[in-house]
Amino acid sequence: MADINFEAILKDIKPTETEKKRVMELSNELIKNLNETAASIGAEAEAVLVGSVAKSTWLAGKADIDIFMEFSLETEESYLKRCGLKLGHNCIKTMGGTAEERYASHPYVTGSIEGYEVDFVPCYYIEDASQLKSAVDRTILHTQYIKKHLKRDQADEVLLLKRFMECVGTYGSEFKVGGFSGYLCELMVLEYGSFMGVLEAASTSWRYGQVIDLENYGTAELFKDPMVAVDPVDKNRNVAAALGLQKMSEFVVASTNFLENPSESYFYPKDMVFDSGSIKEEFTERGTKTFILTFHPPNIPADAVYPQIRKTEKSIVKVAEKNGFEVAGSDSWTDEGHRAMILVEFETWKLPHMKKHMGPQIWFKEHQERFLEKYSGKAWVEGDRWVVEVPRTYESVESFFQGVLIPKKINYLRFGKHIKAEILKEHSVVDMKDFLEFTWDDEVLRFLHLYLNKNELLCR
Amino acid sequence: MADINFEAILKDIKPTETEKKRVMELSNELIKNLNETAASIGAEAEAVLVGSVAKSTWLAGKADIDIFMEFSLETEESYLKRCGLKLGHNCIKTMGGTAEERYASHPYVTGSIEGYEVDFVPCYYIEDASQLKSAVDRTILHTQYIKKHLKRDQADEVLLLKRFMECVGTYGSEFKVGGFSGYLCELMVLEYGSFMGVLEAASTSWRYGQVIDLENYGTAELFKDPMVAVDPVDKNRNVAAALGLQKMSEFVVASTNFLENPSESYFYPKDMVFDSGSIKEEFTERGTKTFILTFHPPNIPADAVYPQIRKTEKSIVKVAEKNGFEVAGSDSWTDEGHRAMILVEFETWKLPHMKKHMGPQIWFKEHQERFLEKYSGKAWVEGDRWVVEVPRTYESVESFFQGVLIPKKINYLRFGKHIKAEILKEHSVVDMKDFLEFTWDDEVLRFLHLYLNKNELLCR
């Protein structure tokens, strides 16, 4: 492990003194503005800096400034929201930024100010989790906890861990990734002491249902998740609730790979070699048949669109298999703006035009009447059930897609109405071979390359 | 129902007075011969007539004469066997017949005498089932029970039932059929009074697990079979043990069909229209792909060969499905002499050359070592398991058959060594289309026709 020059890596990923100074100065200026405005309109609110900037755990060039505006617990909620948004908007305006209102568990305003993304979030001032009124209130407690417990040199360990996670593709608790949140990374460093400590634990001792319980609350059994990190500021919350088994496993594998064969390249984007030609070749070699369904993603927040697209993907796979088409794999992708894609790879894509259809048992005459009327003379007996051959609804995958993605049939698929509306408005289903003839978009090719090479990011 | 002329049917299926006289005279002559010989050699044995001839329930032209030679319970078993076989052989010789020794629960000798098949079976003389020494001893009790309880005119009802069963394909408790035995038909007539009574009960009130318990022993729960007919002479035996759900259901359906649309044609072989051309057309229309495996049946008794062929059929289907080939249906046939055939109809018969192979979980390093060594760099993670793509052993059904029916591989299939030896000696696997080009054998075509038209015999 002596080979790895962590100092050199940190030099690349740690904010420079200039960046730090600039971010802190801007943050202080914003807070001053908010507090002055609050005082001037008689609002009892206090702005505080939270998140990775407050904790000094942000990666170079990636400072997102999070400012929470604390109102006392007695404040009426509607007033808190109205006043909080107003203060935020006013601050952004004063600073010459552009504003966009968003909604998490309650509304907030995001400003783009001097090249930084700044969130202004109204919240209640609480002293501990028992006073929680909404999920955002907890953020302040998180910030306090990390500032109090994370030693100065451990902030570097958090940076190394976040960067490693980013480069192997397991960082981010949003639905797009389903991986590790920044706060979870910080807790892991507290638990295992250092970046290397985290990787060694993940590689050698982690199991399904792994527990991290820094404050020894003993409440881990409340949760059934693949990983349980009891929130040090709220024993009834699992910080790792959004972490899927897939990303947890990928991190374990990447940790093992790194420890077996350490390389600084794990802290830099992987150099992947692919083009539409190599991808086409790989798909052809597999001997399967792959289709791409393309449509416009609905205009809803990213954290809502990913689960919906995934649900659509799963539902198409399920209904295709119910219709007799064996599915080898599937995946989905969106640029969160103009295009969403669902890839389905088929092991069988043509089927005989007849299929067996199981009917009622032979014992109860009244249950059989309608069945035998319908299939008179064609049904036969297997065991004690009637069976009949009926024409298959879809003999090919092409006819399946044509058949189910139309107004009358789309409701057999179980996914959100937003995506259904978009698909009905416009979509295309294209054989991968044809798709690759007119696809040069690097992001799309990257998605296809990673579908074909699922291990790609986990090793160097 | 007034339409059905049962008298006319009985005229065709009931033995003529001439036949009856001839059978009874021959039977008496055989018994006399056996008893005289026994006396002359000092054997304490008494020959008795049993079975359908004794019960007057045989169908015209189908008299099988069953003669049991009763020895007292004190007789040593080896003496009983030796002496019984000797008496049988001597009798056959005297009568100018040809003999063949067979083996059920103990050995017996069958003679072909004046065109009749005669079984000579040594057994113990018992007064009730508690004294049973072997399964054959029970036959005498059965004969006595039926002779005592079946009314004179009910014998005709038994004949109608047996004949109906024969013509709809549900008669016979041997493994080839898995249907109703003659004794079970007799018990059903006792239970329901008449042929029509049996059909009405089957059609309207039978259920899975149907119980017939003439002597009200209340022991039906001892059995888990689709139908339980408690033996009136042995409360611990289910007379319907050999009846499969399939044949039971077919009889229920045929009964309903007959009652809904009665016709004398149910008592005569069905006139079926087919030839290799029509069969080929039907197979082609289905859009599936069907193969016929042909081999020499092993030289073992028919009641052993059928279960073995069926086991072979089921095993081939199971292993084919395990290899990814969807099976639409299967069946088997043998002439019990020179040819056995297994038919497998495939829904999918070509597969991509790669397939997913699930590996160990990612948590335990020691479990993964060998797997990762073998597939280094090619495996990826799904959930918390390693997955890898491996070349499929068989990409086509043709290569599957070629691959598994060879010495090194045939043991993956679970069936008897007799059939394995025969298949290894010689077999052919032919596509149905090609098979039908050189198949004129009416029995084989009938088998294929009934495979395609499973309901054929159940309705007229």
Short mmCIF file of C-alpha atoms in Angstrom, two decimals, chain A residues 76-226:
data_model
loop_
_atom_site.label_atom_id
_atom_site.label_comp_id
_atom_site.label_asym_id
_atom_site.label_seq_id
_atom_site.Cartn_x
_atom_site.Cartn_y
_atom_site.Cartn_z
CA GLU A 76 -46.48 28.64 11.81
CA GLU A 77 -45.51 26.41 8.89
CA SER A 78 -47.09 28.49 6.15
CA TYR A 79 -45.26 31.57 7.42
CA LEU A 80 -41.96 29.66 7.61
CA LYS A 81 -42.30 28.57 3.97
CA ARG A 82 -43.43 31.92 2.65
CA CYS A 83 -40.83 33.89 4.57
CA GLY A 84 -38.03 31.39 3.89
CA LEU A 85 -38.60 31.43 0.16
CA LYS A 86 -38.83 35.22 0.20
CA LEU A 87 -35.50 35.56 2.02
CA GLY A 88 -33.86 33.16 -0.41
CA HIS A 89 -35.21 34.88 -3.50
CA ASN A 90 -34.19 38.28 -2.15
CA CYS A 91 -30.67 37.04 -1.42
CA ILE A 92 -30.24 35.54 -4.88
CA LYS A 93 -31.54 38.73 -6.46
CA THR A 94 -29.19 40.90 -4.41
CA MET A 95 -26.24 38.70 -5.39
CA GLY A 96 -27.17 38.85 -9.07
CA GLY A 97 -27.94 35.12 -9.31
CA THR A 98 -30.76 33.16 -10.95
CA ALA A 99 -33.38 31.35 -8.87
CA GLU A 100 -35.39 28.11 -9.19
CA GLU A 101 -37.92 26.85 -6.67
CA ARG A 102 -37.77 23.17 -5.80
CA TYR A 103 -39.52 20.78 -3.50
CA ALA A 104 -38.09 18.09 -1.22
CA SER A 105 -40.05 17.35 1.95
CA HIS A 106 -40.89 21.01 1.79
CA PRO A 107 -40.17 23.78 -0.68
CA TYR A 108 -36.83 25.50 -1.02
CA VAL A 109 -35.12 27.79 -3.48
CA THR A 110 -31.92 27.13 -5.35
CA GLY A 111 -29.80 29.94 -6.70
CA SER A 112 -26.94 29.98 -9.13
CA ILE A 113 -24.62 32.57 -7.66
CA GLU A 114 -21.15 33.35 -8.95
CA GLY A 115 -20.93 29.88 -10.46
CA TYR A 116 -22.00 28.08 -7.30
CA GLU A 117 -25.23 26.24 -6.72
CA VAL A 118 -26.69 27.51 -3.47
CA ASP A 119 -29.70 25.94 -1.70
CA PHE A 120 -31.75 28.14 0.64
CA VAL A 121 -33.86 25.91 2.86
CA PRO A 122 -36.26 27.16 5.52
CA CYS A 123 -36.38 24.87 8.56
CA TYR A 124 -37.09 24.72 12.27
CA TYR A 125 -34.45 25.20 14.89
CA ILE A 126 -34.28 21.97 16.87
CA GLU A 127 -31.93 20.71 19.54
CA ASP A 128 -32.46 17.01 19.01
CA ALA A 129 -34.32 14.55 16.77
CA SER A 130 -37.31 14.29 19.12
CA GLN A 131 -38.27 17.80 17.99
CA LEU A 132 -38.14 16.96 14.26
CA LYS A 133 -40.90 18.52 12.21
CA SER A 134 -39.59 17.60 8.75
CA ALA A 135 -36.74 15.60 7.26
CA VAL A 136 -34.72 18.68 6.39
CA ASP A 137 -34.50 19.77 10.02
CA ARG A 138 -32.22 16.84 10.64
CA THR A 139 -29.54 18.22 8.32
CA ILE A 140 -28.46 20.77 10.90
CA LEU A 141 -27.99 18.04 13.50
CA HIS A 142 -25.95 16.03 10.98
CA THR A 143 -23.68 18.98 10.31
CA GLN A 144 -23.18 19.59 14.03
CA TYR A 145 -22.44 15.92 14.68
CA ILE A 146 -19.79 15.64 11.97
CA LYS A 147 -18.18 18.97 12.89
CA LYS A 148 -17.96 17.78 16.46
CA HIS A 149 -16.67 14.23 15.85
CA LEU A 150 -14.71 14.22 12.60
CA LYS A 151 -11.06 14.97 13.36
CA ARG A 152 -9.30 17.53 11.20
CA ASP A 153 -7.20 14.99 9.30
CA GLN A 154 -10.22 12.69 8.85
CA ALA A 155 -11.77 15.22 6.47
CA ASP A 156 -9.08 14.16 3.97
CA GLU A 157 -10.09 10.53 4.50
CA VAL A 158 -13.69 11.46 3.69
CA LEU A 159 -12.50 13.18 0.51
CA LEU A 160 -10.55 10.08 -0.57
CA LEU A 161 -13.57 7.88 0.13
CA LYS A 162 -16.05 10.09 -1.71
CA ARG A 163 -13.70 10.36 -4.68
CA PHE A 164 -13.09 6.62 -4.77
CA MET A 165 -16.84 6.03 -4.60
CA GLU A 166 -17.42 8.51 -7.41
CA CYS A 167 -14.86 6.86 -9.66
CA VAL A 168 -16.14 3.31 -9.12
CA GLY A 169 -19.74 4.51 -9.52
CA THR A 170 -21.16 3.94 -6.05
CA TYR A 171 -21.42 7.54 -4.80
CA GLY A 172 -24.74 9.29 -4.44
CA SER A 173 -27.92 8.40 -2.59
CA GLU A 174 -30.22 9.85 -5.23
CA PHE A 175 -32.42 7.36 -7.14
CA LYS A 176 -30.23 7.59 -10.24
CA VAL A 177 -27.44 5.82 -8.36
CA GLY A 178 -28.90 4.26 -5.22
CA GLY A 179 -25.46 4.42 -3.64
CA PHE A 180 -23.71 5.97 -0.62
CA SER A 181 -24.58 9.50 0.54
CA GLY A 182 -21.90 11.99 1.63
CA TYR A 183 -23.12 11.80 5.23
CA LEU A 184 -22.89 7.98 5.12
CA CYS A 185 -19.28 8.28 3.87
CA GLU A 186 -18.51 10.53 6.82
CA LEU A 187 -20.06 8.10 9.30
CA MET A 188 -18.08 5.24 7.74
CA VAL A 189 -14.84 7.16 8.25
CA LEU A 190 -15.83 7.78 11.87
CA GLU A 191 -16.58 4.08 12.32
CA TYR A 192 -13.47 2.70 10.62
CA GLY A 193 -11.03 5.59 11.25
CA SER A 194 -9.74 6.15 7.75
CA PHE A 195 -10.24 5.61 4.04
CA MET A 196 -8.18 2.41 4.17
CA GLY A 197 -10.05 1.30 7.27
CA VAL A 198 -13.36 1.59 5.42
CA LEU A 199 -12.09 -0.37 2.41
CA GLU A 200 -10.59 -3.09 4.56
CA ALA A 201 -13.79 -3.51 6.54
CA ALA A 202 -15.94 -3.58 3.38
CA SER A 203 -13.65 -6.08 1.72
CA THR A 204 -13.17 -8.49 4.58
CA SER A 205 -15.92 -8.22 7.16
CA TRP A 206 -19.05 -6.71 5.63
CA ARG A 207 -22.10 -8.94 5.30
CA TYR A 208 -25.63 -8.51 4.10
CA GLY A 209 -27.36 -6.41 6.77
CA GLN A 210 -24.06 -4.85 7.91
CA VAL A 211 -24.61 -2.55 10.89
CA ILE A 212 -22.88 0.72 11.79
CA ASP A 213 -24.14 2.12 15.09
CA LEU A 214 -21.71 4.82 16.27
CA GLU A 215 -23.77 5.78 19.32
CA ASN A 216 -24.62 2.17 20.21
CA TYR A 217 -28.36 2.79 20.13
CA GLY A 218 -29.01 -0.88 19.42
CA THR A 219 -31.92 -0.05 17.11
CA ALA A 220 -30.50 -1.70 13.99
CA GLU A 221 -33.07 -4.49 14.06
CA LEU A 222 -35.74 -1.95 13.22
CA PHE A 223 -34.44 -2.00 9.65
CA LYS A 224 -34.40 -4.67 6.97
CA ASP A 225 -32.03 -2.91 4.57
CA PRO A 226 -28.84 -4.45 3.07
#
